[in-house]
Amino acid sequence: MKTIRLQADQPADIAKAGEILRQGGLVGIPTETVYGLAADALNGEAVAKIFKAKGRPMDNPLIVHISDISQWEKLVREIPENARKLAQAYWPGPMTIILPKSDCIPDEVSAGLETVGVRFPVHPAAQAVIQAAGTPLAAPSGNLSGKPSPTNAQTMLEDMDGRIDAVVDGGSCQVGVESTVVSLACQPPRLLRPGGITLEQLRQVLGEVEMDDAVLNPLKEGEHPASPGMKYKHYAPKANVIIIDGSYEAYCEYVNGHKEPGIAAMCYNGEENHLEVPAVCYGGKEDYNEQAREVFEALRKLDELGANTVYARCPEPKGVGLAVYNRLIRAAGFEVLHVG
Ligand code: TXA
Ligand code: MG
């Protein structure tokens, strides 16, 4: 299959993306979080192609993207008051709300669950493509299953060229990590995946919000996660990533004490000057938004360097930093070393 390149600022290209989607094809789309791999959410056969293109396990449900609140009403059984308030506060934006699904959701989307996650993205190109398609779009992140999510069209093509019909190039993503996933299908509401909308922001609107155990911890043997995506090794480059938790001095001492071929560092901006191994930076130490924007590209760059072991600075799990921490501990398979 030849994958065509479309431009987000060309109305004819947006129309073309809509036409491909209406006919049951697959299109890569920019969103404010990461690039998504979209299909018509109401067409089970089209949605099944997403799983094939990504190599995604069939038991991992997809998020449905809308460009209008009236579409949401058809996708879920009912919209409770707290869901409306949350949508009003943070939609359009980087947040997915899980509610009991309506009958129009194909099994391919919900992967056997009784719920569906819906998101109203703020990216103008994402909204334009949904409108052009005239249907809500199911879209997981546009990476091959297990790889870091793509935050620009070029990276998405590295994984998907030849596997999908088209990619809409809308530049680099503003947030850089996937949406916050919050379930309102349980009481109290539960944070399943941290993202650009923080736990504090959710609590401002909802009051009590529980954080799912799987946000910070590996699943125990035989445990069923609230969010099926949590059980897979994820976001990982080819290299073995190890998180080093400790002061900057202790980190440098540890890394420089292990300088061997194939070792690389993943550190904050400016810290590379004191490291004696190849290093990739992922943002300023206190700039959690910048870390979120850069973490996935940094993981891919480490592969380009040919690293086989990566010592990563431990992100601070605060604000948007919680999302960065959540992605990086998964990339590391939960391997954290405490130093100093
Ligand atoms: O920002 C995003 O959310 C991006 C862009 C493209 O919108 N999409 C994305 O989709 O990250 P994906 O499929 O890579 O991640 C969706 C996560 C998975 O961990 C999945 O298991 C979980 O959300 N999920 C989806 N529907 C769910 C449901 N009904 N109940 C629980 N978890 C659900
Ligand atoms: Mg994903």
Tab-separated table of C-alpha atoms and ligand atoms in Angstrom:
chain	number	residue	atom	x	y	z
A	1	MET	CA	0.000	0.000	0.000
A	2	LYS	CA	1.281	3.451	-0.852
A	3	THR	CA	0.843	5.926	2.011
A	4	ILE	CA	0.012	9.390	0.725
A	5	ARG	CA	1.205	12.575	2.464
A	6	LEU	CA	-1.437	15.200	3.086
A	7	GLN	CA	-0.970	18.729	4.470
A	8	ALA	CA	-3.121	19.996	7.353
A	9	ASP	CA	-3.237	23.544	5.919
A	10	GLN	CA	-4.610	22.414	2.523
A	11	PRO	CA	-8.432	22.212	2.502
A	12	ALA	CA	-8.325	19.789	-0.440
A	13	ASP	CA	-6.075	17.471	1.573
A	14	ILE	CA	-8.420	17.551	4.587
A	15	ALA	CA	-11.304	16.687	2.241
A	16	LYS	CA	-9.246	13.786	0.840
A	17	ALA	CA	-8.561	12.480	4.384
A	18	GLY	CA	-12.309	12.626	5.089
A	19	GLU	CA	-13.088	10.698	1.912
A	20	ILE	CA	-10.560	7.937	2.712
A	21	LEU	CA	-12.048	7.595	6.219
A	22	ARG	CA	-15.646	7.467	4.946
A	23	GLN	CA	-14.603	4.642	2.624
A	24	GLY	CA	-13.189	2.612	5.530
A	25	GLY	CA	-9.505	3.534	5.140
A	26	LEU	CA	-6.830	4.440	7.705
A	27	VAL	CA	-5.407	7.956	8.109
A	28	GLY	CA	-2.700	9.260	10.458
A	29	ILE	CA	-3.854	12.517	12.051
A	30	PRO	CA	-2.172	15.165	14.181
A	31	THR	CA	-3.673	15.931	17.584
A	32	GLU	CA	-2.388	18.147	20.404
A	33	THR	CA	-1.198	15.055	22.320
A	34	VAL	CA	0.380	12.636	19.805
A	35	TYR	CA	-0.377	11.533	16.238
A	36	GLY	CA	-3.305	9.120	16.013
A	37	LEU	CA	-4.107	6.288	13.615
A	38	ALA	CA	-7.731	6.962	12.695
A	39	ALA	CA	-10.617	4.983	11.213
A	40	ASP	CA	-14.415	5.434	11.151
A	41	ALA	CA	-15.356	4.503	14.730
A	42	LEU	CA	-18.752	3.166	13.694
A	43	ASN	CA	-17.347	0.791	11.052
A	44	GLY	CA	-16.055	-2.368	12.766
A	45	GLU	CA	-14.265	-3.610	9.654
A	46	ALA	CA	-12.378	-0.331	9.272
A	47	VAL	CA	-11.466	-0.345	12.979
A	48	ALA	CA	-10.144	-3.922	12.718
A	49	LYS	CA	-7.552	-2.663	10.205
A	50	ILE	CA	-6.077	-0.388	12.906
A	51	PHE	CA	-5.161	-3.403	15.054
A	52	LYS	CA	-3.503	-5.077	12.061
A	53	ALA	CA	-1.497	-1.989	11.035
A	54	LYS	CA	-0.203	-1.443	14.602
A	55	GLY	CA	0.206	-5.068	15.606
A	56	ARG	CA	-2.040	-4.196	18.558
A	57	PRO	CA	-3.552	-6.895	20.800
A	58	MET	CA	-7.309	-7.127	20.088
A	59	ASP	CA	-8.188	-6.840	23.794
A	60	ASN	CA	-6.963	-3.244	24.022
A	61	PRO	CA	-9.863	-0.798	23.416
A	62	LEU	CA	-9.639	2.386	21.341
A	63	ILE	CA	-10.535	5.995	22.119
A	64	VAL	CA	-13.249	7.633	19.992
A	65	HIS	CA	-12.612	11.213	18.822
A	66	ILE	CA	-15.389	13.752	18.291
A	67	SER	CA	-15.569	17.330	17.017
A	68	ASP	CA	-18.926	18.197	18.570
A	69	ILE	CA	-20.589	17.407	21.919
A	70	SER	CA	-23.729	16.150	20.109
A	71	GLN	CA	-21.661	13.201	18.759
A	72	TRP	CA	-20.802	12.221	22.357
A	73	GLU	CA	-24.468	11.821	23.264
A	74	LYS	CA	-24.862	9.050	20.671
A	75	LEU	CA	-21.756	7.132	21.739
A	76	VAL	CA	-22.557	6.705	25.441
A	77	ARG	CA	-25.611	5.494	27.331
A	78	GLU	CA	-25.967	8.738	29.225
A	79	ILE	CA	-23.894	11.766	30.144
A	80	PRO	CA	-23.999	12.327	33.914
A	81	GLU	CA	-23.673	15.792	35.412
A	82	ASN	CA	-20.034	15.331	36.498
A	83	ALA	CA	-19.073	14.308	32.942
A	84	ARG	CA	-20.690	17.433	31.518
A	85	LYS	CA	-18.833	19.614	34.010
A	86	LEU	CA	-15.533	17.950	33.193
A	87	ALA	CA	-16.087	18.347	29.455
A	88	GLN	CA	-17.005	21.965	29.928
A	89	ALA	CA	-13.794	22.599	31.860
A	90	TYR	CA	-11.267	20.768	29.672
A	91	TRP	CA	-12.762	20.014	26.247
A	92	PRO	CA	-11.670	20.418	23.591
A	93	GLY	CA	-8.339	19.197	24.980
A	94	PRO	CA	-6.039	16.366	26.064
A	95	MET	CA	-8.537	14.371	28.148
A	96	THR	CA	-10.488	11.152	27.514
A	97	ILE	CA	-13.672	10.410	29.488
A	98	ILE	CA	-14.802	6.803	29.974
A	99	LEU	CA	-18.527	6.062	30.340
A	100	PRO	CA	-20.849	3.099	29.683
A	101	LYS	CA	-21.131	2.716	25.897
A	102	SER	CA	-24.187	2.808	23.674
A	103	ASP	CA	-25.085	0.051	21.202
A	104	CYS	CA	-23.609	1.841	18.189
A	105	ILE	CA	-20.036	1.167	19.388
A	106	PRO	CA	-18.609	-1.808	17.476
A	107	ASP	CA	-16.946	-4.591	19.527
A	108	GLU	CA	-13.667	-3.810	17.773
A	109	VAL	CA	-13.609	-0.392	19.478
A	110	SER	CA	-14.573	-1.457	23.006
A	111	ALA	CA	-12.635	-4.744	22.890
A	112	GLY	CA	-15.307	-6.516	24.894
A	113	LEU	CA	-15.706	-3.836	27.597
A	114	GLU	CA	-19.068	-2.241	28.463
A	115	THR	CA	-17.515	1.228	28.332
A	116	VAL	CA	-16.071	3.610	25.763
A	117	GLY	CA	-13.487	6.371	26.038
A	118	VAL	CA	-14.317	9.597	24.180
A	119	ARG	CA	-12.090	12.591	23.480
A	120	PHE	CA	-12.712	15.967	21.841
A	121	PRO	CA	-9.268	17.076	20.616
A	122	VAL	CA	-8.402	20.778	20.400
A	123	HIS	CA	-6.015	20.491	17.423
A	124	PRO	CA	-7.703	22.298	14.490
A	125	ALA	CA	-6.538	19.686	11.953
A	126	ALA	CA	-7.939	16.839	14.085
A	127	GLN	CA	-11.275	18.657	14.306
A	128	ALA	CA	-11.242	19.395	10.565
A	129	VAL	CA	-10.599	15.745	9.646
A	130	ILE	CA	-13.382	14.491	11.961
A	131	GLN	CA	-15.758	17.001	10.366
A	132	ALA	CA	-14.670	16.068	6.840
A	133	ALA	CA	-15.182	12.371	7.631
A	134	GLY	CA	-18.654	13.146	9.024
A	135	THR	CA	-18.223	10.443	11.683
A	136	PRO	CA	-16.436	10.031	15.030
A	137	LEU	CA	-12.971	8.531	14.602
A	138	ALA	CA	-11.429	5.692	16.599
A	139	ALA	CA	-7.727	6.400	17.000
A	140	PRO	CA	-4.955	4.913	19.092
A	141	SER	CA	-1.507	6.505	19.035
A	142	GLY	CA	0.072	6.105	15.588
A	143	ASN	CA	3.079	3.974	16.582
A	144	LEU	CA	3.720	0.282	16.075
A	145	SER	CA	2.475	-1.451	19.229
A	146	GLY	CA	5.058	-1.202	22.039
A	147	LYS	CA	7.016	1.726	20.514
A	148	PRO	CA	7.069	5.329	21.726
A	149	SER	CA	4.118	7.358	20.369
A	150	PRO	CA	4.851	9.654	17.394
A	151	THR	CA	4.758	13.414	17.960
A	152	ASN	CA	5.331	14.440	14.337
A	153	ALA	CA	4.333	13.133	10.894
A	154	GLN	CA	7.853	11.983	9.988
A	155	THR	CA	8.075	9.726	13.052
A	156	MET	CA	4.622	8.333	12.389
A	157	LEU	CA	5.753	7.434	8.847
A	158	GLU	CA	8.807	5.613	10.232
A	159	ASP	CA	6.375	3.139	11.786
A	160	MET	CA	3.411	3.281	9.397
A	161	ASP	CA	4.676	3.986	5.849
A	162	GLY	CA	3.141	1.359	3.561
A	163	ARG	CA	0.686	0.166	6.248
A	164	ILE	CA	-1.953	2.932	6.068
A	165	ASP	CA	-3.643	5.008	3.354
A	166	ALA	CA	-2.474	8.492	4.321
A	167	VAL	CA	-0.901	10.770	6.938
A	168	VAL	CA	-1.975	14.372	7.519
A	169	ASP	CA	1.092	16.450	8.410
A	170	GLY	CA	0.169	19.093	10.986
A	171	GLY	CA	3.626	19.714	12.476
A	172	SER	CA	4.786	18.791	15.981
A	173	CYS	CA	2.380	18.026	18.840
A	174	GLN	CA	2.009	20.636	21.597
A	175	VAL	CA	1.511	18.305	24.570
A	176	GLY	CA	3.640	15.347	23.466
A	177	VAL	CA	2.182	12.612	25.698
A	178	GLU	CA	-1.204	10.927	25.246
A	179	SER	CA	-4.388	12.233	26.817
A	180	THR	CA	-5.361	11.941	30.467
A	181	VAL	CA	-7.790	8.996	30.726
A	182	VAL	CA	-10.402	9.310	33.482
A	183	SER	CA	-13.186	6.825	34.133
A	184	LEU	CA	-16.565	8.148	35.256
A	185	ALA	CA	-18.020	4.644	34.946
A	186	CYS	CA	-17.053	4.070	38.604
A	187	GLN	CA	-17.475	5.894	41.890
A	188	PRO	CA	-15.349	7.796	42.848
A	189	PRO	CA	-13.959	8.748	39.424
A	190	ARG	CA	-10.627	7.130	38.643
A	191	LEU	CA	-7.517	8.344	36.844
A	192	LEU	CA	-6.388	5.496	34.563
A	193	ARG	CA	-3.656	7.321	32.645
A	194	PRO	CA	-2.081	10.692	33.509
A	195	GLY	CA	-1.625	13.243	30.707
A	196	GLY	CA	-1.822	16.925	29.850
A	197	ILE	CA	-4.788	17.528	32.178
A	198	THR	CA	-3.380	16.904	35.652
A	199	LEU	CA	-4.858	14.994	38.593
A	200	GLU	CA	-5.146	18.340	40.423
A	201	GLN	CA	-7.170	19.776	37.532
A	202	LEU	CA	-9.519	16.766	37.582
A	203	ARG	CA	-10.001	17.167	41.348
A	204	GLN	CA	-10.833	20.855	40.946
A	205	VAL	CA	-13.945	19.841	38.988
A	206	LEU	CA	-14.801	16.383	40.357
A	207	GLY	CA	-13.724	16.581	43.987
A	208	GLU	CA	-12.503	13.116	44.935
A	209	VAL	CA	-10.598	11.273	42.174
A	210	GLU	CA	-8.721	8.025	42.828
A	211	MET	CA	-5.506	7.242	41.050
A	212	ASP	CA	-5.438	3.720	39.639
A	213	ASP	CA	-2.616	1.597	41.062
A	214	ALA	CA	-1.349	0.859	37.554
A	215	VAL	CA	-0.432	4.539	37.037
A	216	LEU	CA	2.695	4.122	39.175
A	217	ASN	CA	3.094	0.405	39.786
A	218	PRO	CA	3.500	-2.763	37.736
A	219	LEU	CA	0.510	-5.088	37.697
A	220	LYS	CA	0.634	-8.005	40.040
A	221	GLU	CA	0.621	-11.527	38.604
A	222	GLY	CA	-2.836	-12.353	37.191
A	223	GLU	CA	-4.300	-8.894	37.969
A	224	HIS	CA	-6.787	-7.384	35.501
A	225	PRO	CA	-6.085	-3.714	34.820
A	226	ALA	CA	-8.917	-1.147	34.651
A	227	SER	CA	-7.273	0.027	31.445
A	228	PRO	CA	-6.108	-2.921	29.302
A	229	GLY	CA	-3.301	-0.837	27.743
A	230	MET	CA	-1.589	-0.700	31.160
A	231	LYS	CA	-0.534	-4.314	31.061
A	232	TYR	CA	1.717	-4.124	28.023
A	233	LYS	CA	5.360	-3.094	27.911
A	234	HIS	CA	5.104	0.213	26.201
A	235	TYR	CA	6.839	3.255	24.840
A	236	ALA	CA	10.096	1.329	24.705
A	237	PRO	CA	13.093	1.862	22.441
A	238	LYS	CA	15.236	-1.150	21.476
A	239	ALA	CA	17.667	-0.310	24.271
A	240	ASN	CA	17.196	-1.481	27.840
A	241	VAL	CA	16.122	1.604	29.807
A	242	ILE	CA	16.960	1.885	33.519
A	243	ILE	CA	15.709	4.820	35.603
A	244	ILE	CA	18.253	6.234	38.026
A	245	ASP	CA	16.605	7.878	41.026
A	246	GLY	CA	18.849	10.177	43.041
A	247	SER	CA	20.597	13.558	43.056
A	248	TYR	CA	22.245	14.919	39.909
A	249	GLU	CA	25.686	14.337	41.448
A	250	ALA	CA	24.863	10.721	42.281
A	251	TYR	CA	23.445	10.227	38.779
A	252	CYS	CA	26.603	11.575	37.098
A	253	GLU	CA	28.804	9.472	39.330
A	254	TYR	CA	26.813	6.335	38.530
A	255	VAL	CA	26.706	6.933	34.766
A	256	ASN	CA	30.357	7.984	34.474
A	257	GLY	CA	31.321	4.933	36.517
A	258	HIS	CA	29.649	2.746	33.902
A	259	LYS	CA	31.017	4.213	30.683
A	260	GLU	CA	31.182	1.287	28.331
A	261	PRO	CA	30.325	1.003	24.625
A	262	GLY	CA	26.535	1.032	24.087
A	263	ILE	CA	25.784	2.985	27.292
A	264	ALA	CA	23.844	6.228	26.854
A	265	ALA	CA	22.249	8.787	29.143
A	266	MET	CA	18.810	10.378	29.041
A	267	CYS	CA	19.081	13.554	31.103
A	268	TYR	CA	17.751	17.082	31.551
A	269	ASN	CA	18.914	19.980	29.358
A	270	GLY	CA	22.458	21.089	30.139
A	271	GLU	CA	23.340	18.033	32.228
A	272	GLU	CA	25.048	16.336	29.279
A	273	ASN	CA	28.114	18.535	29.884
A	274	HIS	CA	29.072	16.509	32.954
A	275	LEU	CA	28.451	13.101	31.418
A	276	GLU	CA	31.149	11.044	29.746
A	277	VAL	CA	28.779	8.921	27.635
A	278	PRO	CA	26.548	9.906	24.668
A	279	ALA	CA	23.477	11.737	26.028
A	280	VAL	CA	20.019	12.732	24.846
A	281	CYS	CA	18.186	15.487	26.728
A	282	TYR	CA	14.452	15.461	27.400
A	283	GLY	CA	13.707	18.988	28.559
A	284	GLY	CA	14.492	21.283	31.474
A	285	LYS	CA	14.629	19.775	34.985
A	286	GLU	CA	11.619	21.714	36.231
A	287	ASP	CA	9.828	22.173	32.909
A	288	TYR	CA	7.358	19.265	32.981
A	289	ASN	CA	5.565	20.484	29.849
A	290	GLU	CA	8.823	20.492	27.901
A	291	GLN	CA	9.668	17.015	29.223
A	292	ALA	CA	6.276	15.773	28.008
A	293	ARG	CA	6.858	17.306	24.581
A	294	GLU	CA	10.281	15.708	24.217
A	295	VAL	CA	10.218	12.357	26.029
A	296	PHE	CA	9.080	10.162	23.112
A	297	GLU	CA	11.404	11.706	20.521
A	298	ALA	CA	14.274	11.328	23.023
A	299	LEU	CA	13.528	7.610	23.369
A	300	ARG	CA	13.601	7.211	19.587
A	301	LYS	CA	16.863	9.188	19.316
A	302	LEU	CA	18.523	6.744	21.701
A	303	ASP	CA	17.848	3.992	19.175
A	304	GLU	CA	19.442	6.103	16.438
A	305	LEU	CA	22.531	6.431	18.669
A	306	GLY	CA	22.675	2.634	18.789
A	307	ALA	CA	22.426	2.572	22.594
A	308	ASN	CA	21.882	-0.816	24.215
A	309	THR	CA	21.569	0.431	27.818
A	310	VAL	CA	20.096	3.804	28.732
A	311	TYR	CA	20.411	5.397	32.169
A	312	ALA	CA	17.525	7.870	32.473
A	313	ARG	CA	17.098	10.670	35.002
A	314	CYS	CA	14.033	9.982	37.115
A	315	PRO	CA	11.194	12.418	36.275
A	316	GLU	CA	9.393	14.110	39.165
A	317	PRO	CA	5.856	12.691	39.338
A	318	LYS	CA	4.207	16.104	39.855
A	319	GLY	CA	1.672	17.903	37.633
A	320	VAL	CA	2.270	16.959	34.007
A	321	GLY	CA	5.498	15.324	35.257
A	322	LEU	CA	3.302	12.451	36.509
A	323	ALA	CA	2.519	11.633	32.863
A	324	VAL	CA	6.216	11.739	31.957
A	325	TYR	CA	7.062	9.469	34.898
A	326	ASN	CA	4.236	7.064	33.961
A	327	ARG	CA	5.562	6.707	30.367
A	328	LEU	CA	9.219	6.431	31.324
A	329	ILE	CA	8.744	3.735	33.992
A	330	ARG	CA	6.895	1.676	31.373
A	331	ALA	CA	9.672	2.245	28.820
A	332	ALA	CA	11.989	0.955	31.576
A	333	GLY	CA	9.805	-2.049	32.378
A	334	PHE	CA	9.632	-0.584	35.961
A	335	GLU	CA	13.388	-0.936	36.497
A	336	VAL	CA	14.366	1.862	38.899
A	337	LEU	CA	17.755	2.067	40.597
A	338	HIS	CA	18.143	4.275	43.686
A	339	VAL	CA	21.535	5.985	44.026
A	340	GLY	CA	23.191	8.458	46.402
B	1	TXA	O1	-4.016	11.315	23.322
B	1	TXA	C1	-4.506	10.219	23.080
B	1	TXA	O2	-5.311	9.682	23.852
B	1	TXA	C2	-4.108	9.549	21.761
B	1	TXA	C3	-4.571	10.453	20.619
B	1	TXA	C4	-4.410	9.815	19.281
B	1	TXA	O3	-5.876	10.844	20.840
B	1	TXA	N1	-4.666	8.224	21.698
B	1	TXA	C5	-4.172	7.201	22.455
B	1	TXA	O4	-4.782	5.980	22.251
B	1	TXA	O5	-3.265	7.325	23.240
B	1	TXA	P1	-4.119	4.596	22.725
B	1	TXA	O6	-5.001	3.572	22.142
B	1	TXA	O7	-2.692	4.557	22.364
B	1	TXA	O8	-4.296	4.586	24.270
B	1	TXA	C6	-5.589	4.462	24.828
B	1	TXA	C7	-5.514	3.934	26.237
B	1	TXA	C8	-5.132	2.479	26.279
B	1	TXA	O9	-4.289	2.275	27.397
B	1	TXA	C9	-6.472	1.769	26.457
B	1	TXA	O10	-6.335	0.532	27.124
B	1	TXA	C10	-7.240	2.778	27.272
B	1	TXA	O11	-6.804	4.047	26.819
B	1	TXA	N2	-8.701	2.677	27.056
B	1	TXA	C11	-9.389	2.926	25.919
B	1	TXA	N3	-10.700	2.681	26.088
B	1	TXA	C12	-10.856	2.264	27.372
B	1	TXA	C13	-11.968	1.842	28.168
B	1	TXA	N4	-13.194	1.790	27.672
B	1	TXA	N5	-11.747	1.476	29.457
B	1	TXA	C14	-10.491	1.534	29.971
B	1	TXA	N6	-9.402	1.921	29.275
B	1	TXA	C15	-9.566	2.279	27.992
B	2	MG	MG	-0.694	4.048	22.449
